[in-house]
Coordinates of C-alpha atoms and ligand atoms in Angstrom, one line a residue:
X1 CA 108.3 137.9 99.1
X2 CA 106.1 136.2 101.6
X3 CA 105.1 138.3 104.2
X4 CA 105.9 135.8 107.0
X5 CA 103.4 137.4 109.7
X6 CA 100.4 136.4 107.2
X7 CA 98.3 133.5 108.5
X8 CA 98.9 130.6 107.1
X9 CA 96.4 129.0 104.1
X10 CA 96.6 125.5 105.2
X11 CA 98.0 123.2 107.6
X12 CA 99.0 120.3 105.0
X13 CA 99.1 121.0 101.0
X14 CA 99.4 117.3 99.6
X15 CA 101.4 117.1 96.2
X16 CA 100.1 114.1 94.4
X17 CA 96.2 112.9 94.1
X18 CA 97.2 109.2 93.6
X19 CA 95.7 106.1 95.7
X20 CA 98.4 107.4 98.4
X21 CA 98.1 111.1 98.5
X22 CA 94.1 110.8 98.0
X23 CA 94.4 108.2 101.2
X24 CA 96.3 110.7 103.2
X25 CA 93.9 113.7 102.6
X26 CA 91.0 110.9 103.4
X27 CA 92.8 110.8 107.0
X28 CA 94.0 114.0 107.4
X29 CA 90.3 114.9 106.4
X30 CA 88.9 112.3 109.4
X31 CA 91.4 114.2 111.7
X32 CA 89.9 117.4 110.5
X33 CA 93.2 119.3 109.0
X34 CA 93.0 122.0 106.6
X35 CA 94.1 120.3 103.7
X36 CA 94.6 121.2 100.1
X37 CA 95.6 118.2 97.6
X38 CA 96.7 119.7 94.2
X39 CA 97.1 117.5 91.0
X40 CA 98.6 118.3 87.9
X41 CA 95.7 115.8 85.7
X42 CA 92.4 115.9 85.3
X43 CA 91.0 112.7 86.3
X44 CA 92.8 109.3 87.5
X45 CA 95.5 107.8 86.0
X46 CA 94.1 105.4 83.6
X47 CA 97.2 103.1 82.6
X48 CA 97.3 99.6 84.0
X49 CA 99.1 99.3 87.5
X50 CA 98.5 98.0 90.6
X51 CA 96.0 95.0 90.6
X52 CA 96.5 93.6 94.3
X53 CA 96.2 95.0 97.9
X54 CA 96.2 93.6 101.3
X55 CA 94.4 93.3 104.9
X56 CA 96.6 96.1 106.4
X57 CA 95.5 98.0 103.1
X58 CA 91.4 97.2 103.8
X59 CA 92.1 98.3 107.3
X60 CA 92.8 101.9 106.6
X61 CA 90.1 102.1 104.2
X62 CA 88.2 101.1 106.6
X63 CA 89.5 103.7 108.9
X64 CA 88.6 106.4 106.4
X65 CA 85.1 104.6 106.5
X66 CA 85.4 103.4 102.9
X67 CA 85.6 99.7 102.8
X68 CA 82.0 98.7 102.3
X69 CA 82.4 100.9 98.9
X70 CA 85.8 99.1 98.2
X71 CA 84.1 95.8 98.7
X72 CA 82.1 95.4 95.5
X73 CA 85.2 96.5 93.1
X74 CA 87.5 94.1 94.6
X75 CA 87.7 90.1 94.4
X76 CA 89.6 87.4 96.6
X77 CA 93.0 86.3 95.5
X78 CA 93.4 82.6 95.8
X79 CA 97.3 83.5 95.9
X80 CA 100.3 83.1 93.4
X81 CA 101.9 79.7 91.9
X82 CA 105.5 80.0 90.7
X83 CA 105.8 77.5 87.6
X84 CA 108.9 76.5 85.8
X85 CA 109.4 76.5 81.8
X86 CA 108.0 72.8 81.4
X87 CA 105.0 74.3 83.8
X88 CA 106.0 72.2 87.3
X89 CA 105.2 74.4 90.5
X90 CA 108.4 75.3 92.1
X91 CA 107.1 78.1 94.8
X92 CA 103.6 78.0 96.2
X93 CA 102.0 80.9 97.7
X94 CA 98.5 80.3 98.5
X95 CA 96.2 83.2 100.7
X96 CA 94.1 81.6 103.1
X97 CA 89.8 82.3 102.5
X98 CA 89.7 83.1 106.3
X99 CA 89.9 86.8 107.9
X100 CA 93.0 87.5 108.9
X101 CA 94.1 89.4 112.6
X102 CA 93.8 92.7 110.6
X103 CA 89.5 91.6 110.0
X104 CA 90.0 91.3 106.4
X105 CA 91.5 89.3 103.8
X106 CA 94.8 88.5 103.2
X107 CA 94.8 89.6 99.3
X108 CA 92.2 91.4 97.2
X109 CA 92.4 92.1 93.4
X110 CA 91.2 95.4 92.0
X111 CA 91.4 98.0 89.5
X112 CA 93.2 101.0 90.4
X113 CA 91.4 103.3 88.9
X114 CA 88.1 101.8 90.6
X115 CA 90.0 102.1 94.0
X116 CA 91.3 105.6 92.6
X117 CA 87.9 107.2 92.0
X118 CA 86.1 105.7 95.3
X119 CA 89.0 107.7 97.1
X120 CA 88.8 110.7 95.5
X121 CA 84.9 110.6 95.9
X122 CA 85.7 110.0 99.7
X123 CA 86.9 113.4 100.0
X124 CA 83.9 115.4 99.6
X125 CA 82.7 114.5 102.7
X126 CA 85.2 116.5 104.4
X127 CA 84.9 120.2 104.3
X128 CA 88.1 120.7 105.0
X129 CA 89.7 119.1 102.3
X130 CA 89.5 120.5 99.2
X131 CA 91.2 119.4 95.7
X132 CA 92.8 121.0 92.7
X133 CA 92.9 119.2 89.6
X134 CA 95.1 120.3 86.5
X135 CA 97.4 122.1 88.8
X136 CA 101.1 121.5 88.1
X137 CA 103.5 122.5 91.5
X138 CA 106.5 123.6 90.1
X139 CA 108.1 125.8 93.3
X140 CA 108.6 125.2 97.2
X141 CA 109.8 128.0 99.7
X142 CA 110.1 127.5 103.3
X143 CA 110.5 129.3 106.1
X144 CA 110.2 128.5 110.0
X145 CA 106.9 129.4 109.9
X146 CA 106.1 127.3 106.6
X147 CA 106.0 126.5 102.8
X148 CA 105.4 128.5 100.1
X149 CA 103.5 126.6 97.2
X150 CA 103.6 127.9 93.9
X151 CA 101.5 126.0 91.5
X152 CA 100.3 126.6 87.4
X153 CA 96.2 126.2 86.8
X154 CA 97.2 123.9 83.8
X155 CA 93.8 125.1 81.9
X156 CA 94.7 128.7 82.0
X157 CA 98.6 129.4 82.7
X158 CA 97.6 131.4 86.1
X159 CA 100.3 131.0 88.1
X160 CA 98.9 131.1 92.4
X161 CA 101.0 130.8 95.4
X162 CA 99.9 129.7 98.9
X163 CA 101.5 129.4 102.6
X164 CA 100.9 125.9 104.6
X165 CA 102.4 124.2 107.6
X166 CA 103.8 121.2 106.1
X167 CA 104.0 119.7 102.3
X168 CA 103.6 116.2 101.4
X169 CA 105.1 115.1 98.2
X170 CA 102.4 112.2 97.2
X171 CA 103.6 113.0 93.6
X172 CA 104.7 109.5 92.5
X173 CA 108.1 108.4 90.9
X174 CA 109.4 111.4 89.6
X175 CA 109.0 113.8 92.8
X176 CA 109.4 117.1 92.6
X177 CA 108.9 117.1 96.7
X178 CA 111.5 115.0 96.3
X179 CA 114.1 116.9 94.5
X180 CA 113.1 120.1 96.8
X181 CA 114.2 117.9 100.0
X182 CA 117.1 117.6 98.0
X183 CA 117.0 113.7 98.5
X184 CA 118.4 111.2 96.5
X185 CA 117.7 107.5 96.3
X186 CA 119.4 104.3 97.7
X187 CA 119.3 101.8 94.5
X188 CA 118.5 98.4 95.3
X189 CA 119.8 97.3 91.9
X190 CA 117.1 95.5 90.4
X191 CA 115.7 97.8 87.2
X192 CA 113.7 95.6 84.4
X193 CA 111.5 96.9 81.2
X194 CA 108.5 94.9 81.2
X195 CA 105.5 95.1 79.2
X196 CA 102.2 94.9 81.1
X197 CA 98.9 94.2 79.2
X198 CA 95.5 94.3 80.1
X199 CA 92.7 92.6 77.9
X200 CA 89.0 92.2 78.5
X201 CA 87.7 88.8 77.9
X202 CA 85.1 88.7 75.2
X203 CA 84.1 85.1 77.2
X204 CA 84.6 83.8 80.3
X205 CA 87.9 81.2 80.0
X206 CA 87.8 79.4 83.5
X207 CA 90.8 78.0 82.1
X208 CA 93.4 80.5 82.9
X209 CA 92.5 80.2 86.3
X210 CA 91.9 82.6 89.6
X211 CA 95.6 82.0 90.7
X212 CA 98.3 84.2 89.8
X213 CA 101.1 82.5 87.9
X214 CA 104.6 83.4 87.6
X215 CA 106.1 81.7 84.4
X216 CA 109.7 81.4 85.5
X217 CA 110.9 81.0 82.2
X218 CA 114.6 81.8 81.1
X219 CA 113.4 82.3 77.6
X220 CA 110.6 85.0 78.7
X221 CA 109.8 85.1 82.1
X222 CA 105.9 86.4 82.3
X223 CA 102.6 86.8 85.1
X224 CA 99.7 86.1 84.8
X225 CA 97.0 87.8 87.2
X226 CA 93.6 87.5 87.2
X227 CA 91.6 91.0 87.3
X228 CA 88.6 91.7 88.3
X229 CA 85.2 91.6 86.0
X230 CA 86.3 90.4 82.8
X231 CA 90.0 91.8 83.0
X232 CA 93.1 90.0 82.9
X233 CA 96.7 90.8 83.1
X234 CA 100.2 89.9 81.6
X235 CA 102.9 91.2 82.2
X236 CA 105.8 90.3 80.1
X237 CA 109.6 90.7 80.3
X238 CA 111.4 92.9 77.3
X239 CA 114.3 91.5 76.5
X240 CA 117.3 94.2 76.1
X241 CA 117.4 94.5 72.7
X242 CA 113.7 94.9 71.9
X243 CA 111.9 98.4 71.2
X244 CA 109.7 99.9 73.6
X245 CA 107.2 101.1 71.0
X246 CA 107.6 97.7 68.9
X247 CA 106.3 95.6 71.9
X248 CA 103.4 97.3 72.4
X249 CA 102.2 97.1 68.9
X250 CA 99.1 94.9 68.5
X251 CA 100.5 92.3 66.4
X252 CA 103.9 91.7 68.8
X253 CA 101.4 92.0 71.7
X254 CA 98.8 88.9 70.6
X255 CA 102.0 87.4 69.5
X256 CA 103.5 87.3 73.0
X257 CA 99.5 86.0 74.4
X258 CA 99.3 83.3 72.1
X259 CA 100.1 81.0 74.6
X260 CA 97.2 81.8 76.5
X261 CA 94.5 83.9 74.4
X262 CA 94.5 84.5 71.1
X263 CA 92.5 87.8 69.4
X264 CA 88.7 87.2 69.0
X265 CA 88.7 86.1 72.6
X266 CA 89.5 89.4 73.9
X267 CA 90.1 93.2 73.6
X268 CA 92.9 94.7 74.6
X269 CA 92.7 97.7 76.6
X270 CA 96.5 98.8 77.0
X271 CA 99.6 98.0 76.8
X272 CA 102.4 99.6 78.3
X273 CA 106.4 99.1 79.0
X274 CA 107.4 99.9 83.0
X275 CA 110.5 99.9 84.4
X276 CA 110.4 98.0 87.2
X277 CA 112.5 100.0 89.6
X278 CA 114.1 98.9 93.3
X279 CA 114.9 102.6 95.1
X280 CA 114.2 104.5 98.4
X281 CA 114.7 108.2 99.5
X282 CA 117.7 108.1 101.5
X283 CA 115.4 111.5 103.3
X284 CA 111.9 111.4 103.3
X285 CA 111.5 114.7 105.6
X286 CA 113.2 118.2 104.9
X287 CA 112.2 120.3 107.6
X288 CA 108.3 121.0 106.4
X289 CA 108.8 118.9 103.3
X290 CA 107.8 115.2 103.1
X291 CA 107.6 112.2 100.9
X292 CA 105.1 109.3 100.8
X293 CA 104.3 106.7 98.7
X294 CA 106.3 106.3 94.9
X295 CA 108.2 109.5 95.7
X296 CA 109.9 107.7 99.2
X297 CA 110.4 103.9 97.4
X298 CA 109.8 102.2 94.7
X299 CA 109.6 98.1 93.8
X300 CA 109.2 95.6 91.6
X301 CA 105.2 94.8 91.5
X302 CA 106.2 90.9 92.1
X303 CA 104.9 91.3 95.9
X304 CA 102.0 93.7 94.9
X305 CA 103.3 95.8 97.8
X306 CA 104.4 99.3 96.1
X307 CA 100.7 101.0 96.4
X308 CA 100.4 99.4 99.9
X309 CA 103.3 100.8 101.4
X310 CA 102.2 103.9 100.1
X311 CA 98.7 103.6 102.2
X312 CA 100.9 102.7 105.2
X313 CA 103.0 105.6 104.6
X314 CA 99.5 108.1 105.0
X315 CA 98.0 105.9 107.6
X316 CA 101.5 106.3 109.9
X317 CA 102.0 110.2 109.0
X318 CA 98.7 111.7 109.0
X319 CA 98.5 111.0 113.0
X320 CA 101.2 112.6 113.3
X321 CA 101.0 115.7 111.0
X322 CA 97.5 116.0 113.2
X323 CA 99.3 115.9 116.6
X324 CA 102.1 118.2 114.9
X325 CA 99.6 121.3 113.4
X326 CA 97.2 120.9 116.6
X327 CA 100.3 121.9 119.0
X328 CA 99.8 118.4 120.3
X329 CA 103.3 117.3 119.7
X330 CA 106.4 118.8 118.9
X331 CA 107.5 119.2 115.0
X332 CA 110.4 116.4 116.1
X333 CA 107.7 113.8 116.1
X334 CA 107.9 113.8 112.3
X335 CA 111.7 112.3 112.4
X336 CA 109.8 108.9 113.6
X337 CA 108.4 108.9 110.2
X338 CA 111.0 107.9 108.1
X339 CA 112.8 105.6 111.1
X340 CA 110.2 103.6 111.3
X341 CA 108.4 103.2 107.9
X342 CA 111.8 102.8 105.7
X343 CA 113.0 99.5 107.3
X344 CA 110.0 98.4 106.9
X345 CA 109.1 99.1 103.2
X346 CA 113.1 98.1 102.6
X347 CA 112.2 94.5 103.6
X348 CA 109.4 93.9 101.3
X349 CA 111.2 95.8 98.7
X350 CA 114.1 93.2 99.2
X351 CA 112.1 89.8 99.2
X352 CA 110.1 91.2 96.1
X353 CA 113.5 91.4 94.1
X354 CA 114.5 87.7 95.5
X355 CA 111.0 86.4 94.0
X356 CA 112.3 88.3 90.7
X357 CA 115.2 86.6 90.9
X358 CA 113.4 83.1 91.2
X359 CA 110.8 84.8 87.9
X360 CA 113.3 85.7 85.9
X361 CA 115.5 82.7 86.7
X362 CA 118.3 84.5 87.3
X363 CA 118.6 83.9 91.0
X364 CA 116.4 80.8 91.6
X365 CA 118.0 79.2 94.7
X366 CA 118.2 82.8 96.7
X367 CA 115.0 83.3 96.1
X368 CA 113.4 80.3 96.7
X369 CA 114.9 80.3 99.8
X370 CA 112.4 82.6 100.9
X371 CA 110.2 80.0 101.3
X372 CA 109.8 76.7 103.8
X373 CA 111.7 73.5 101.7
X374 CA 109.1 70.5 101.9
X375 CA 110.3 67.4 101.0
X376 CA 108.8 65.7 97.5
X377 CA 106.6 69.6 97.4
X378 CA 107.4 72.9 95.7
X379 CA 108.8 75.3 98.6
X380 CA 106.0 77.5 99.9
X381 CA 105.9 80.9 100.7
X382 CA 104.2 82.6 103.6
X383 CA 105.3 86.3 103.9
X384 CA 105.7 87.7 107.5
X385 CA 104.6 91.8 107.3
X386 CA 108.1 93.7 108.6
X387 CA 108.2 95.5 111.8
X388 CA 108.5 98.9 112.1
X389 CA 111.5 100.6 111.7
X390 CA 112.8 102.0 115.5
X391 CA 111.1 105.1 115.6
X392 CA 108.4 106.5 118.1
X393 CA 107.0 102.3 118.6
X394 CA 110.1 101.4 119.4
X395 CA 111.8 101.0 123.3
X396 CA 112.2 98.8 125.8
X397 CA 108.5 97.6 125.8
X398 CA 107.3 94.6 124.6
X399 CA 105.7 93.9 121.3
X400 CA 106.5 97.7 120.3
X401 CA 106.2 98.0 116.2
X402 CA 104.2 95.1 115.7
X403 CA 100.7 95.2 114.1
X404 CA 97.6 95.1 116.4
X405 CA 95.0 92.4 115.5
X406 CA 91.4 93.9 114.9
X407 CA 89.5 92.7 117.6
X408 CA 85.6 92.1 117.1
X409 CA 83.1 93.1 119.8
X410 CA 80.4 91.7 122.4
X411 CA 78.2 93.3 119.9
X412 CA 79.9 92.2 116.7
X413 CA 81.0 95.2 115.1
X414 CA 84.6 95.4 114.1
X415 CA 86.8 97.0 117.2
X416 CA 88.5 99.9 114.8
X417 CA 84.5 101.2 113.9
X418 CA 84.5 101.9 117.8
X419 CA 88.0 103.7 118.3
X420 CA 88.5 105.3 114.8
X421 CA 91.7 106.7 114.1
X422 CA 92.7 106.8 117.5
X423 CA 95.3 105.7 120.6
X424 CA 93.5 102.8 122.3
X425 CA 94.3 101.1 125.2
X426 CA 93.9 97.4 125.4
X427 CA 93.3 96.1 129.2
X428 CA 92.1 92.4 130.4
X429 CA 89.7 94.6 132.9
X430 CA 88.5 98.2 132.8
X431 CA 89.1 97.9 137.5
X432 CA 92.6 97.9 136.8
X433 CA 92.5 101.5 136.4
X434 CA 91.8 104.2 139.2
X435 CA 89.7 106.6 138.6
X436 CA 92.0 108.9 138.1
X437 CA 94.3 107.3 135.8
X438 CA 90.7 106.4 133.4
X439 CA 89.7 110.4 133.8
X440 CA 93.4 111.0 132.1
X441 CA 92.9 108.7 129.3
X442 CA 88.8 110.7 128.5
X443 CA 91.3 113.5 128.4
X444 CA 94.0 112.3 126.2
X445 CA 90.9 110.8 123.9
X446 CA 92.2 107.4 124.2
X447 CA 90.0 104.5 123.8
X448 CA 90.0 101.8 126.5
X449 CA 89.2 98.1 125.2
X450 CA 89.3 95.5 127.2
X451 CA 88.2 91.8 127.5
X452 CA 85.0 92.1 128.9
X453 CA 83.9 94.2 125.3
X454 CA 86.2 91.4 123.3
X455 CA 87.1 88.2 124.5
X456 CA 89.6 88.2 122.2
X457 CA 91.6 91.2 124.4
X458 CA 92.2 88.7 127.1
X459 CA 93.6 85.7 124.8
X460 CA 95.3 88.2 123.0
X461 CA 97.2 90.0 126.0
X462 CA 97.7 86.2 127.6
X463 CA 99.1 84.8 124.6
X464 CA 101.7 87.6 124.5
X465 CA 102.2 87.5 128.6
X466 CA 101.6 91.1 128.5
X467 CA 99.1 92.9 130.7
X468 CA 98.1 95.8 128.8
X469 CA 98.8 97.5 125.3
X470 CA 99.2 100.8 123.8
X471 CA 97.9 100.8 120.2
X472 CA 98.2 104.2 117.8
X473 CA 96.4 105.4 115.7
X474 CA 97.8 103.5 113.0
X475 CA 96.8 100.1 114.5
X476 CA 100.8 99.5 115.1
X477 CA 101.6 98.7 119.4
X478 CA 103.4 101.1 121.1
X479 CA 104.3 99.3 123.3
X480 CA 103.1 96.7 126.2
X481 CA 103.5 96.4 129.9
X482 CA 104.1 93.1 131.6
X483 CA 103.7 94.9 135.3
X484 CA 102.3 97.3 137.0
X485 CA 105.4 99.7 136.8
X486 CA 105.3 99.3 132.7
X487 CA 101.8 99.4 133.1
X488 CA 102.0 103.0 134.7
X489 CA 105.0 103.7 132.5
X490 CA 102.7 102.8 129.0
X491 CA 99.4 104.9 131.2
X492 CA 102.1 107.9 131.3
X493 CA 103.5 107.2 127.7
X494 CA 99.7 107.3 126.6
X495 CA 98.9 110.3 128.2
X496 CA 101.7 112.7 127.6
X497 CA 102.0 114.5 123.9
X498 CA 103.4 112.2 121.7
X499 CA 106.2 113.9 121.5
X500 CA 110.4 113.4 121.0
X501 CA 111.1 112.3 124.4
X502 CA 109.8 108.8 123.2
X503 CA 110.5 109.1 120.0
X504 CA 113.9 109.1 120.5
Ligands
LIG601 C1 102.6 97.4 86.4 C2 102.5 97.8 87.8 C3 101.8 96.9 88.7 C4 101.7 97.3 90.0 N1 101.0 96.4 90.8 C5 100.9 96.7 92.1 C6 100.1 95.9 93.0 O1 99.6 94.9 92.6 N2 100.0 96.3 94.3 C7 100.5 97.4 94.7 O2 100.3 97.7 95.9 N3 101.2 98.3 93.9 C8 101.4 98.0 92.6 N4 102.0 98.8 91.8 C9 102.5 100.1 92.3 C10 101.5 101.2 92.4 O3 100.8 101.3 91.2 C11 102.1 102.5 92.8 O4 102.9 102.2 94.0 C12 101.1 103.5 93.2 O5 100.3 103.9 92.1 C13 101.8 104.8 93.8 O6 100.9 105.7 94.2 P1 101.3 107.2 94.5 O7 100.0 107.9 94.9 O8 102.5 107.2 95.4 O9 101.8 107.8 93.1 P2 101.1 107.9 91.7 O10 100.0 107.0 91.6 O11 102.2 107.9 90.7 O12 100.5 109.4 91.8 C14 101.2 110.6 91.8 C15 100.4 111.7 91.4 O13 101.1 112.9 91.5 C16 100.8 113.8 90.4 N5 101.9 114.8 90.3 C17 103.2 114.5 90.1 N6 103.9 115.6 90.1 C18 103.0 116.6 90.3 C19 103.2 118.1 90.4 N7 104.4 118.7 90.3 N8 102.1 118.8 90.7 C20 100.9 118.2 90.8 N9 100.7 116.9 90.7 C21 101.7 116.1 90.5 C22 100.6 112.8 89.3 O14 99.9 113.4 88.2 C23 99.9 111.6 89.9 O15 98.5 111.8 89.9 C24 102.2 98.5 90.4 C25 102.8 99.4 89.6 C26 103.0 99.0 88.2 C27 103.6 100.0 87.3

């Protein structure tokens, strides 16, 4: 038994060393927390998954002060056409060249390995972070003071135990965090085997174009993506009847490209059948037992949002895990997690099985219906990002759960470089606040920006008829204050421990 008066190891043992559990120990590791990440492989996942990630994605790589080594492995997406079987557009969804509020573009293509290895890398430049590769968790104990992890070294059979605060469950699909919390999953009902290929062009063939295309055709609906470098993507419905293994033999597989490539012009570097799942925890937190990313939901790729709401899983709990092991907040705080991050991942999840629908023509007019009709012009789509779920943003205060913009300063850096993974205060004018009220927020460590270091603040806070706003860590508002009673209301809010009494 665990001899519960022994110090704990750790504060935070992450289960998982994929994009998301490599993204939380990056922020966990910027927060300096005691972390351990343990991984049952030896290197990154090399099969073919996700391809696409977003501005709100860039953002937190940023945060963990990785983007500029992001940027040469990644591509602009022009956006995604919908076609029907004779090849007429029927959805448009094009991504707009121009930064977006978050300071980066709307869609980026990758390779997620690429992005896999650059976040791993990332880690060594916290010393408290440390990883475990070929280490399989099998066992989790806890107790009210914490977990105990047991955990095979895969290369030896040495079985180890250790004792941390809290355990996230990072460990894809198939948790075993999961099954500990004793959670099961809320089916959204939409489970398809598809086989996804990746080929490397032997030549460039401008031809197939930078767009991605969705081939909305009843007899074999199919995508087309554009990779970066000289990869490209299918991905290719399997109908019931056909053999997993059979489709993924080379001669089926150049049987089902010959419409766009045929062998000579490329190599193919894997091809694999997924099922394409719809599902969410019904609990993400057990006490000292969490889930992010695959382990909490799972979706169809069709929005290329499954890896992303991973990353905005880590980027809204390590904050709070910090504020949790540093005595900062209470352990309640944690409960926000879930409230506010499964609404959220449950709307994208939904539209992403409506576009299926219009892709594998089975539910065409629901799913176009997404989109804005336009007479004599294929509907278009422009997705909104969800709100947060009602959790710790959420309240009587304006604006609370939305997503900040990224504001870029007198100087022209980018506004998040100056607060880092911080609360920051956004004012039209740093008089508004007494002296005393400015000496609490040094105190509290939140950053004050206001208009006269962005112009932008000003527009921003007019445009929205607020006076002030409280922005966490995670770039999502807290909440704003039209007068000066909210204004001393979201000062107090700001400066007290982020704890339950607002989370509530
Ligand atoms: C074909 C396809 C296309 C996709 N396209 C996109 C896209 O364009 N955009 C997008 O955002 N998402 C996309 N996704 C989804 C995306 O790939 C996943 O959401 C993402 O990889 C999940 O990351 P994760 O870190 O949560 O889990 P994983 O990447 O699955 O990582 C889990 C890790 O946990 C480890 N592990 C598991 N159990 C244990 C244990 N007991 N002990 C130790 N280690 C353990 C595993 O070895 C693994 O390394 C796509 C997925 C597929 C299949």
């Amino acid at each position: 038994m665990q001899d519960k008066s022994a110090a704990l190891d750790l504060d935070v043992v992450i289960v998982g060393r994929g994009p998301v559990g490599a993204t939380l120990a990056n922020l966990l590791g910027l927060c300096g927390v005691r972390t351990l990440v343990l991984e049952r492989e030896a290197r990154t996942y090399h099969l073919p998954r996700a391809v696409h990630f977003d501005d709100e994605c860039m953002r937190v790589f940023q945060t963990i002060g990785l983007a500029d080594a992001i940027l040469p492995h990644v591509i602009l997406s022009p956006g995604m056409r919908f076609v029907d079987a004779e090849g007429r557009l029927i959805l448009d969804w094009p991504r707009s060249k121009d930064l977006t509020p978050m300071g980066w573009h709307l869609s980026y293509r990758f390779h997620q390995p690429d992005l896999e290895e650059i976040l791993i890398d990332g880690l060594r430049r916290w010393p408290q972070v440390e990883v475990r590769n070929c280490c399989d968790v099998f066992a989790l104990d806890q107790d009210e003071r914490g977990v105990r992890v047991r955990y095979e070294n895969l290369t030896n059979g040495q079985q180890s135990e250790l004792y941390a605060a809290f355990v996230v469950g990072c460990d894809g699909a198939r948790s075993l965090v999961r099954r500990f919390i004793g959670s099961g999953m809320d089916d959204l009902g939409f489970h398809e085997r598809w086989l996804v290929i990746d080929a490397l062009l032997n030549h460039d063939r401008p031809d197939l174009g930078d767009y991605s295309i969705q081939h909305c055709d009843p007899r074999r609906p199919a995508t087309y993506i554009r990779g970066t470098g000289n990869r490209r993507r299918w991905e290719i419905t399997v109908h019931p009847d056909e053999d997993a293994q059979a489709v993924t033999q080379p001669a089926k597989v150049w049987d089902l490209l010959s419409r766009w490539i045929s062998p000579g012009e490329a190599e193919l570097e894997r091809a694999a059948v997924y099922t394409f799942h719809s599902a969410i925890a019904k609990q993400w937190r057990n006490d000292r037992l969490l889930l992010a990313g695959d382990s909490a939901h799972q979706t169809p790729p069709f929005l290329g949002q499954g890896m992303c709401a991973g990353i905005r899983d880590a980027a809204n709990l390590a904050w709070k895990l910090r504020d949790v092991v540093t005595g900062r907040a209470d352990a309640r705080l944690l409960d926000s997690y879930q409230r506010e991050r499964s609404p959220h991942v449950r709307e994208f999840i939904e539209l992403a099985i409506r576009l299926g629908g219009v892709i594998n023509t089975k539910a065409m007019e629901a799913g176009l219906a997404a989109g804005e009709a336009r007479d004599n012009a294929p509907v278009k789509l422009d997705v909104r990002k969800p709100l947060l779920g009602p959790g710790l943003a959420s309240g009587s205060l304006p604006l609370a759960g939305h997503l900040a913009p990224q504001f870029t300063l007198a100087d022209g850096r980018r506004g998040d470089d100056r607060t880092g993974y911080a609360n920051l205060l956004l004012l039209d004018k740093a008089a508004a606040l007494s002296a005393r009220v400015r000496a609490a927020l040094v105190q509290a460590e939140i950053d004050v920006l206001t208009g006269e270091d962005a112009g932008e603040v000003s527009r921003w806070l007019a445009a929205h008829n607020v006076r002030a706003a409280l922005i966490r860590p995670d770039r999502y508002v807290r909440g704003a204050a039209r007068s000066e009673a909210e204004l001393d209301l979201l000062i107090a809010t700001a400066c007290a421990p982020a704890d339950v009494s607002t989370a509530a």
